[in-house]
Amino acid sequence: MINPTQLNTLSRYIELIFYKTYADLRAEAERTYLGFLWWIFEPIMYMFVYYIFFAIWLGHKTDDFVPFLLVGLTIWQWLKSCLSHGSETILGGHALMQHVHLPKVIFPIILILTDSVKFLFIFSLLLIFLWGYGFEIGMPYLALPILLLVQLLFTTALTFFLAAIIPFIPDLRFVVENILLAIFFVSGIIIKAEMVPVEYRAYYYLNPIVNLVEDYRNILMYNAWPNWSTLFLIAIFSIIGIRLCVRLISHFEYIYPKVMQ
Amino acid sequence: MKQHSPIVSLRNVGIYYKRNRGIFGEPFWALKDVSFDLYQGETLGVIGRNGVGKSTLLRLLAGIIKPNQGTYINRGFQASLLSLQLGFTYYLTGRENAFLSGMLMGLHKRDIQARMDNIIEFSGLRKFIDQPIATYSSGMIARLGFSVAFQVNPDILLIDEILSVGDAEFSQKSAQAMQERMRSNKTVVFVSHNAVLIHQLCHRAVWIEEGKSMAEGETMAVLNEYHRFLGLI
């Protein structure tokens, strides 16, 4: 079991994670005049552009395509920012780890936390947009925290994996962005499942992101409950993935500082 | 001091890096065969020319890396490197950077809070502590960096060359504080290529050459051997 010294060390690391998250967010806000207001304005501008293009120019005013798209894009944005930023965290911590021993898993955790805080701003704006658009809050909203948690687990597993291997193969950084773009197109962010040919649809639903995005749309737009069984499966696999990746990272704990930059 | 048993022991320790990236390529042995003991309360000097593995040795002692061969025993003592300005972030205030840096170096937030007055006092940044360090001069940043690092008081303090920082006045003040700590009953490993400093500050010394420990013992004797090797005497 955990002895008092280990408990003390653990509490120190947790404190460090939260303070560093706070510090990173603050440093980012301090870099601009408007500071953290950009976390609100930027998504507003972003949503506005999509609204103008699809709703007004292409005439998708009545078929709910714009909310459909914005739900998908918002959810995708969270996953994507954690993966593309998070993948470089252990590599980026190289200078720091020459001076002090820290469990390397701390680096991706901090990034996931900062990006998730920013996501919460964007997500709140999405909700406001949807309510303004005419969608109502129903009972299925109760499932929203669970859905967010499952996505967080899923994101964490993938981010840990990338962060663990990229220090050894930094060239992957250039590949990750394009793989993410490819995944974007097959994750139901911009297309409806009905557009996928019937014979491929079963494979299409093997993609966890497709299921997550559909669950969000069910809750936020169609007043329907998420698909609990797939959600449960994604959660289980993510937890297993996180455990394996944490072991992978701690296996390399004393190797990472020796990997030459 | 030597009547106690050692708190850290190295026997034939070797550490390699890979020549190419990561896990690939030929091993390059930064340390090949290093043996010595560290005793409670002593200041141990590690002398050697540049590039003989002194920094790798400090990283091993700080628990950052592990040996690839030989035995390394630390009998439960916390060792950390004196790192100046660790984790300093440009857009944060002096106070926030003190918290961040202190926490990275192993302090609890409450410990730093308790020592904040000392940090402010020692650095002489009273008026500026709540301003972003982006507005500081490099001398002010150096003063803050030292003042925070000095608050970290591990069982074994590891020092790589640096004893003092900043302008003339602060340099003297920081050197004095550091030397007082080294002369007190603190266990210190001081790495340097400066024989004069090692002679002044250290009870015992180890001489490292090409990743091997060539001599260990009383400072003067080790320095003599080192100088004979360099052809100075």
PDB file of C-alpha atoms in Angstrom, chain B:
ATOM      1  CA  MET B   1      32.866  12.790   9.721  1.00  0.00           C
ATOM      2  CA  LYS B   2      34.094   9.630   8.095  1.00  0.00           C
ATOM      3  CA  GLN B   3      33.312   7.368  11.000  1.00  0.00           C
ATOM      4  CA  HIS B   4      29.690   7.065   9.771  1.00  0.00           C
ATOM      5  CA  SER B   5      28.782   4.715   7.003  1.00  0.00           C
ATOM      6  CA  PRO B   6      28.308   6.404   3.625  1.00  0.00           C
ATOM      7  CA  ILE B   7      24.859   7.713   2.635  1.00  0.00           C
ATOM      8  CA  VAL B   8      25.515   7.259  -1.064  1.00  0.00           C
ATOM      9  CA  SER B   9      27.856   4.703  -2.627  1.00  0.00           C
ATOM     10  CA  LEU B  10      28.917   4.160  -6.213  1.00  0.00           C
ATOM     11  CA  ARG B  11      30.807   1.051  -7.307  1.00  0.00           C
ATOM     12  CA  ASN B  12      32.087   0.739 -10.875  1.00  0.00           C
ATOM     13  CA  VAL B  13      29.161   2.753 -12.199  1.00  0.00           C
ATOM     14  CA  GLY B  14      28.783   3.133 -15.946  1.00  0.00           C
ATOM     15  CA  ILE B  15      26.185   5.139 -17.876  1.00  0.00           C
ATOM     16  CA  TYR B  16      25.780   5.322 -21.605  1.00  0.00           C
ATOM     17  CA  TYR B  17      23.801   7.463 -24.023  1.00  0.00           C
ATOM     18  CA  LYS B  18      22.951   6.471 -27.551  1.00  0.00           C
ATOM     19  CA  ARG B  19      24.917   8.243 -30.224  1.00  0.00           C
ATOM     20  CA  ASN B  20      21.951   8.627 -32.506  1.00  0.00           C
ATOM     21  CA  ARG B  21      18.445   9.453 -31.470  1.00  0.00           C
ATOM     22  CA  GLY B  22      16.665   7.683 -28.700  1.00  0.00           C
ATOM     23  CA  ILE B  23      16.970   3.950 -28.602  1.00  0.00           C
ATOM     24  CA  PHE B  24      19.043   3.576 -31.748  1.00  0.00           C
ATOM     25  CA  GLY B  25      22.738   3.669 -32.454  1.00  0.00           C
ATOM     26  CA  GLU B  26      25.985   2.813 -30.748  1.00  0.00           C
ATOM     27  CA  PRO B  27      26.206   3.350 -27.013  1.00  0.00           C
ATOM     28  CA  PHE B  28      28.441   6.168 -25.915  1.00  0.00           C
ATOM     29  CA  TRP B  29      29.740   5.660 -22.383  1.00  0.00           C
ATOM     30  CA  ALA B  30      29.679   8.998 -20.546  1.00  0.00           C
ATOM     31  CA  LEU B  31      30.678   7.251 -17.320  1.00  0.00           C
ATOM     32  CA  LYS B  32      32.702   4.045 -17.511  1.00  0.00           C
ATOM     33  CA  ASP B  33      33.910   3.135 -14.075  1.00  0.00           C
ATOM     34  CA  VAL B  34      33.146   5.480 -11.219  1.00  0.00           C
ATOM     35  CA  SER B  35      33.401   4.506  -7.575  1.00  0.00           C
ATOM     36  CA  PHE B  36      33.242   6.675  -4.466  1.00  0.00           C
ATOM     37  CA  ASP B  37      31.320   7.215  -1.244  1.00  0.00           C
ATOM     38  CA  LEU B  38      29.500  10.236   0.053  1.00  0.00           C
ATOM     39  CA  TYR B  39      29.252  10.771   3.824  1.00  0.00           C
ATOM     40  CA  GLN B  40      26.726  12.709   5.865  1.00  0.00           C
ATOM     41  CA  GLY B  41      27.646  16.347   6.415  1.00  0.00           C
ATOM     42  CA  GLU B  42      30.648  16.526   4.121  1.00  0.00           C
ATOM     43  CA  THR B  43      31.289  18.664   1.084  1.00  0.00           C
ATOM     44  CA  LEU B  44      32.622  16.419  -1.622  1.00  0.00           C
ATOM     45  CA  GLY B  45      34.354  18.037  -4.560  1.00  0.00           C
ATOM     46  CA  VAL B  46      34.251  16.395  -7.965  1.00  0.00           C
ATOM     47  CA  ILE B  47      37.049  17.672 -10.142  1.00  0.00           C
ATOM     48  CA  GLY B  48      37.783  16.952 -13.768  1.00  0.00           C
ATOM     49  CA  ARG B  49      38.171  18.591 -17.117  1.00  0.00           C
ATOM     50  CA  ASN B  50      35.196  19.530 -19.280  1.00  0.00           C
ATOM     51  CA  GLY B  51      33.352  16.650 -20.877  1.00  0.00           C
ATOM     52  CA  VAL B  52      34.571  13.857 -18.613  1.00  0.00           C
ATOM     53  CA  GLY B  53      31.081  12.980 -17.361  1.00  0.00           C
ATOM     54  CA  LYS B  54      30.658  15.293 -14.379  1.00  0.00           C
ATOM     55  CA  SER B  55      27.167  16.449 -15.397  1.00  0.00           C
ATOM     56  CA  THR B  56      26.070  12.887 -16.049  1.00  0.00           C
ATOM     57  CA  LEU B  57      27.273  12.017 -12.569  1.00  0.00           C
ATOM     58  CA  LEU B  58      25.173  14.805 -11.066  1.00  0.00           C
ATOM     59  CA  ARG B  59      22.127  13.616 -12.973  1.00  0.00           C
ATOM     60  CA  LEU B  60      22.638  10.149 -11.545  1.00  0.00           C
ATOM     61  CA  LEU B  61      22.941  11.520  -8.008  1.00  0.00           C
ATOM     62  CA  ALA B  62      19.820  13.644  -8.520  1.00  0.00           C
ATOM     63  CA  GLY B  63      17.824  10.526  -9.444  1.00  0.00           C
ATOM     64  CA  ILE B  64      17.175  11.716 -12.987  1.00  0.00           C
ATOM     65  CA  ILE B  65      18.865   8.777 -14.696  1.00  0.00           C
ATOM     66  CA  LYS B  66      19.919   5.270 -13.656  1.00  0.00           C
ATOM     67  CA  PRO B  67      23.244   3.490 -14.124  1.00  0.00           C
ATOM     68  CA  ASN B  68      23.610   0.961 -16.933  1.00  0.00           C
ATOM     69  CA  GLN B  69      26.224  -1.016 -15.007  1.00  0.00           C
ATOM     70  CA  GLY B  70      27.752  -1.181 -11.573  1.00  0.00           C
ATOM     71  CA  THR B  71      25.973  -0.493  -8.308  1.00  0.00           C
ATOM     72  CA  TYR B  72      24.572   2.774  -7.116  1.00  0.00           C
ATOM     73  CA  ILE B  73      23.138   2.924  -3.620  1.00  0.00           C
ATOM     74  CA  ASN B  74      21.373   5.881  -2.088  1.00  0.00           C
ATOM     75  CA  ARG B  75      20.344   5.035   1.462  1.00  0.00           C
ATOM     76  CA  GLY B  76      17.100   6.997   1.344  1.00  0.00           C
ATOM     77  CA  PHE B  77      18.393  10.529   1.055  1.00  0.00           C
ATOM     78  CA  GLN B  78      16.789  13.110  -1.184  1.00  0.00           C
ATOM     79  CA  ALA B  79      19.291  14.751  -3.503  1.00  0.00           C
ATOM     80  CA  SER B  80      18.626  17.624  -5.837  1.00  0.00           C
ATOM     81  CA  LEU B  81      20.488  19.891  -8.175  1.00  0.00           C
ATOM     82  CA  LEU B  82      20.795  23.565  -7.500  1.00  0.00           C
ATOM     83  CA  SER B  83      18.888  24.779 -10.584  1.00  0.00           C
ATOM     84  CA  LEU B  84      18.511  28.474 -11.139  1.00  0.00           C
ATOM     85  CA  GLN B  85      15.373  29.845 -12.788  1.00  0.00           C
ATOM     86  CA  LEU B  86      13.948  26.367 -13.253  1.00  0.00           C
ATOM     87  CA  GLY B  87      10.618  26.601 -15.096  1.00  0.00           C
ATOM     88  CA  PHE B  88      10.632  30.392 -15.069  1.00  0.00           C
ATOM     89  CA  THR B  89       7.859  31.721 -17.305  1.00  0.00           C
ATOM     90  CA  TYR B  90       8.206  35.108 -18.870  1.00  0.00           C
ATOM     91  CA  TYR B  91       4.645  36.378 -18.503  1.00  0.00           C
ATOM     92  CA  LEU B  92       4.126  35.398 -14.874  1.00  0.00           C
ATOM     93  CA  THR B  93       4.910  37.567 -11.875  1.00  0.00           C
ATOM     94  CA  GLY B  94       7.949  37.107  -9.658  1.00  0.00           C
ATOM     95  CA  ARG B  95       5.761  35.589  -6.954  1.00  0.00           C
ATOM     96  CA  GLU B  96       4.096  33.124  -9.326  1.00  0.00           C
ATOM     97  CA  ASN B  97       7.460  32.122 -10.737  1.00  0.00           C
ATOM     98  CA  ALA B  98       8.754  31.579  -7.212  1.00  0.00           C
ATOM     99  CA  PHE B  99       5.853  29.183  -6.558  1.00  0.00           C
ATOM    100  CA  LEU B 100       6.256  27.395  -9.859  1.00  0.00           C
ATOM    101  CA  SER B 101      10.007  27.056  -9.612  1.00  0.00           C
ATOM    102  CA  GLY B 102       9.911  25.968  -5.981  1.00  0.00           C
ATOM    103  CA  MET B 103       7.228  23.381  -6.685  1.00  0.00           C
ATOM    104  CA  LEU B 104       9.198  21.997  -9.626  1.00  0.00           C
ATOM    105  CA  MET B 105      12.207  21.656  -7.334  1.00  0.00           C
ATOM    106  CA  GLY B 106      10.241  19.589  -4.848  1.00  0.00           C
ATOM    107  CA  LEU B 107       8.656  21.992  -2.370  1.00  0.00           C
ATOM    108  CA  HIS B 108       5.031  22.047  -1.333  1.00  0.00           C
ATOM    109  CA  LYS B 109       3.092  25.186  -2.130  1.00  0.00           C
ATOM    110  CA  ARG B 110       2.676  25.884   1.596  1.00  0.00           C
ATOM    111  CA  ASP B 111       6.461  25.606   2.126  1.00  0.00           C
ATOM    112  CA  ILE B 112       7.059  28.260  -0.500  1.00  0.00           C
ATOM    113  CA  GLN B 113       4.320  30.420   0.981  1.00  0.00           C
ATOM    114  CA  ALA B 114       6.048  30.159   4.354  1.00  0.00           C
ATOM    115  CA  ARG B 115       9.393  31.142   2.833  1.00  0.00           C
ATOM    116  CA  MET B 116       8.072  33.812   0.496  1.00  0.00           C
ATOM    117  CA  ASP B 117       9.173  36.626   2.823  1.00  0.00           C
ATOM    118  CA  ASN B 118      12.692  35.215   2.852  1.00  0.00           C
ATOM    119  CA  ILE B 119      12.695  34.940  -0.923  1.00  0.00           C
ATOM    120  CA  ILE B 120      11.518  38.525  -1.358  1.00  0.00           C
ATOM    121  CA  GLU B 121      13.916  39.772   1.282  1.00  0.00           C
ATOM    122  CA  PHE B 122      16.933  37.938  -0.082  1.00  0.00           C
ATOM    123  CA  SER B 123      16.258  38.871  -3.698  1.00  0.00           C
ATOM    124  CA  GLY B 124      15.628  42.515  -2.805  1.00  0.00           C
ATOM    125  CA  LEU B 125      12.676  42.592  -5.206  1.00  0.00           C
ATOM    126  CA  ARG B 126      10.091  43.813  -2.742  1.00  0.00           C
ATOM    127  CA  LYS B 127       8.509  46.392  -5.056  1.00  0.00           C
ATOM    128  CA  PHE B 128       8.668  44.195  -8.124  1.00  0.00           C
ATOM    129  CA  ILE B 129       7.617  40.795  -6.830  1.00  0.00           C
ATOM    130  CA  ASP B 130       4.067  41.109  -8.198  1.00  0.00           C
ATOM    131  CA  GLN B 131       5.144  42.325 -11.606  1.00  0.00           C
ATOM    132  CA  PRO B 132       5.679  39.979 -14.549  1.00  0.00           C
ATOM    133  CA  ILE B 133       9.312  38.950 -14.820  1.00  0.00           C
ATOM    134  CA  ALA B 134       9.093  40.107 -18.432  1.00  0.00           C
ATOM    135  CA  THR B 135       9.613  43.568 -16.952  1.00  0.00           C
ATOM    136  CA  TYR B 136      12.702  42.504 -14.957  1.00  0.00           C
ATOM    137  CA  SER B 137      16.278  43.063 -15.940  1.00  0.00           C
ATOM    138  CA  SER B 138      18.354  39.919 -16.372  1.00  0.00           C
ATOM    139  CA  GLY B 139      20.086  40.737 -13.087  1.00  0.00           C
ATOM    140  CA  MET B 140      16.735  40.828 -11.279  1.00  0.00           C
ATOM    141  CA  ILE B 141      15.707  37.508 -12.784  1.00  0.00           C
ATOM    142  CA  ALA B 142      19.022  36.020 -11.679  1.00  0.00           C
ATOM    143  CA  ARG B 143      18.452  37.301  -8.139  1.00  0.00           C
ATOM    144  CA  LEU B 144      14.971  35.802  -7.987  1.00  0.00           C
ATOM    145  CA  GLY B 145      16.252  32.540  -9.439  1.00  0.00           C
ATOM    146  CA  PHE B 146      18.932  32.209  -6.815  1.00  0.00           C
ATOM    147  CA  SER B 147      16.682  33.252  -3.937  1.00  0.00           C
ATOM    148  CA  VAL B 148      14.117  30.586  -4.806  1.00  0.00           C
ATOM    149  CA  ALA B 149      16.649  27.835  -5.455  1.00  0.00           C
ATOM    150  CA  PHE B 150      18.354  28.643  -2.170  1.00  0.00           C
ATOM    151  CA  GLN B 151      15.124  27.901  -0.278  1.00  0.00           C
ATOM    152  CA  VAL B 152      15.164  24.340  -1.504  1.00  0.00           C
ATOM    153  CA  ASN B 153      17.075  22.450   1.120  1.00  0.00           C
ATOM    154  CA  PRO B 154      17.435  18.778   0.151  1.00  0.00           C
ATOM    155  CA  ASP B 155      19.333  16.168   2.192  1.00  0.00           C
ATOM    156  CA  ILE B 156      22.071  16.275  -0.424  1.00  0.00           C
ATOM    157  CA  LEU B 157      22.680  19.445  -2.378  1.00  0.00           C
ATOM    158  CA  LEU B 158      24.240  19.020  -5.818  1.00  0.00           C
ATOM    159  CA  ILE B 159      26.015  22.022  -7.297  1.00  0.00           C
ATOM    160  CA  ASP B 160      27.318  22.262 -10.843  1.00  0.00           C
ATOM    161  CA  GLU B 161      29.922  25.032 -10.966  1.00  0.00           C
ATOM    162  CA  ILE B 162      27.592  27.902 -10.140  1.00  0.00           C
ATOM    163  CA  LEU B 163      28.003  29.394  -6.699  1.00  0.00           C
ATOM    164  CA  SER B 164      26.996  32.943  -7.289  1.00  0.00           C
ATOM    165  CA  VAL B 165      24.958  34.942  -9.755  1.00  0.00           C
ATOM    166  CA  GLY B 166      23.974  38.466 -10.643  1.00  0.00           C
ATOM    167  CA  ASP B 167      25.704  41.800 -10.364  1.00  0.00           C
ATOM    168  CA  ALA B 168      28.768  42.361  -8.193  1.00  0.00           C
ATOM    169  CA  GLU B 169      26.826  43.029  -5.016  1.00  0.00           C
ATOM    170  CA  PHE B 170      24.402  40.140  -5.281  1.00  0.00           C
ATOM    171  CA  SER B 171      27.151  37.869  -6.532  1.00  0.00           C
ATOM    172  CA  GLN B 172      29.030  38.377  -3.296  1.00  0.00           C
ATOM    173  CA  LYS B 173      25.891  37.951  -1.210  1.00  0.00           C
ATOM    174  CA  SER B 174      24.857  34.729  -2.962  1.00  0.00           C
ATOM    175  CA  ALA B 175      28.376  33.281  -2.858  1.00  0.00           C
ATOM    176  CA  GLN B 176      28.539  34.006   0.842  1.00  0.00           C
ATOM    177  CA  ALA B 177      25.156  32.401   1.546  1.00  0.00           C
ATOM    178  CA  MET B 178      26.155  29.370  -0.481  1.00  0.00           C
ATOM    179  CA  GLN B 179      29.507  28.951   1.201  1.00  0.00           C
ATOM    180  CA  GLU B 180      27.920  29.293   4.624  1.00  0.00           C
ATOM    181  CA  ARG B 181      25.554  26.502   3.743  1.00  0.00           C
ATOM    182  CA  MET B 182      28.414  24.345   2.481  1.00  0.00           C
ATOM    183  CA  ARG B 183      30.441  24.925   5.631  1.00  0.00           C
ATOM    184  CA  SER B 184      27.474  24.106   7.854  1.00  0.00           C
ATOM    185  CA  ASN B 185      26.696  20.468   8.442  1.00  0.00           C
ATOM    186  CA  LYS B 186      25.172  20.148   4.971  1.00  0.00           C
ATOM    187  CA  THR B 187      25.948  17.270   2.624  1.00  0.00           C
ATOM    188  CA  VAL B 188      27.044  18.794  -0.642  1.00  0.00           C
ATOM    189  CA  VAL B 189      28.488  17.488  -3.876  1.00  0.00           C
ATOM    190  CA  PHE B 190      30.261  20.302  -5.655  1.00  0.00           C
ATOM    191  CA  VAL B 191      31.320  19.734  -9.234  1.00  0.00           C
ATOM    192  CA  SER B 192      33.908  22.003 -10.787  1.00  0.00           C
ATOM    193  CA  HIS B 193      36.998  22.217 -12.917  1.00  0.00           C
ATOM    194  CA  ASN B 194      38.229  24.979 -10.665  1.00  0.00           C
ATOM    195  CA  ALA B 195      40.817  23.476  -8.310  1.00  0.00           C
ATOM    196  CA  VAL B 196      41.051  26.615  -6.205  1.00  0.00           C
ATOM    197  CA  LEU B 197      37.360  26.548  -5.315  1.00  0.00           C
ATOM    198  CA  ILE B 198      37.418  22.820  -4.620  1.00  0.00           C
ATOM    199  CA  HIS B 199      40.404  23.349  -2.355  1.00  0.00           C
ATOM    200  CA  GLN B 200      38.647  26.160  -0.482  1.00  0.00           C
ATOM    201  CA  LEU B 201      35.287  24.489  -0.026  1.00  0.00           C
ATOM    202  CA  CYS B 202      35.605  20.729   0.020  1.00  0.00           C
ATOM    203  CA  HIS B 203      36.538  18.279   2.761  1.00  0.00           C
ATOM    204  CA  ARG B 204      37.223  15.493   0.317  1.00  0.00           C
ATOM    205  CA  ALA B 205      37.459  15.193  -3.432  1.00  0.00           C
ATOM    206  CA  VAL B 206      37.046  12.774  -6.329  1.00  0.00           C
ATOM    207  CA  TRP B 207      38.894  13.167  -9.602  1.00  0.00           C
ATOM    208  CA  ILE B 208      37.112  11.995 -12.740  1.00  0.00           C
ATOM    209  CA  GLU B 209      38.880  11.539 -16.057  1.00  0.00           C
ATOM    210  CA  GLU B 210      37.324  10.070 -19.215  1.00  0.00           C
ATOM    211  CA  GLY B 211      34.395   8.669 -17.270  1.00  0.00           C
ATOM    212  CA  LYS B 212      36.576   6.946 -14.684  1.00  0.00           C
ATOM    213  CA  SER B 213      37.217   7.880 -11.066  1.00  0.00           C
ATOM    214  CA  MET B 214      40.999   8.162 -10.805  1.00  0.00           C
ATOM    215  CA  ALA B 215      41.366   9.185  -7.167  1.00  0.00           C
ATOM    216  CA  GLU B 216      39.246   9.721  -4.077  1.00  0.00           C
ATOM    217  CA  GLY B 217      40.278  11.074  -0.707  1.00  0.00           C
ATOM    218  CA  GLU B 218      41.590  14.098   1.113  1.00  0.00           C
ATOM    219  CA  THR B 219      41.201  17.181  -1.117  1.00  0.00           C
ATOM    220  CA  MET B 220      44.860  18.191  -1.267  1.00  0.00           C
ATOM    221  CA  ALA B 221      46.049  14.702  -2.166  1.00  0.00           C
ATOM    222  CA  VAL B 222      43.463  14.318  -4.939  1.00  0.00           C
ATOM    223  CA  LEU B 223      44.239  17.774  -6.343  1.00  0.00           C
ATOM    224  CA  ASN B 224      47.935  16.942  -6.364  1.00  0.00           C
ATOM    225  CA  GLU B 225      47.302  13.836  -8.417  1.00  0.00           C
ATOM    226  CA  TYR B 226      45.058  15.806 -10.761  1.00  0.00           C
ATOM    227  CA  HIS B 227      47.692  18.477 -11.251  1.00  0.00           C
ATOM    228  CA  ARG B 228      50.396  15.898 -11.819  1.00  0.00           C
ATOM    229  CA  PHE B 229      48.190  14.364 -14.516  1.00  0.00           C
ATOM    230  CA  LEU B 230      47.685  17.762 -16.154  1.00  0.00           C
ATOM    231  CA  GLY B 231      51.432  18.277 -16.073  1.00  0.00           C
ATOM    232  CA  LEU B 232      51.162  21.323 -13.855  1.00  0.00           C
ATOM    233  CA  ILE B 233      53.560  19.987 -11.253  1.00  0.00           C
TER     234      ILE B 233
END
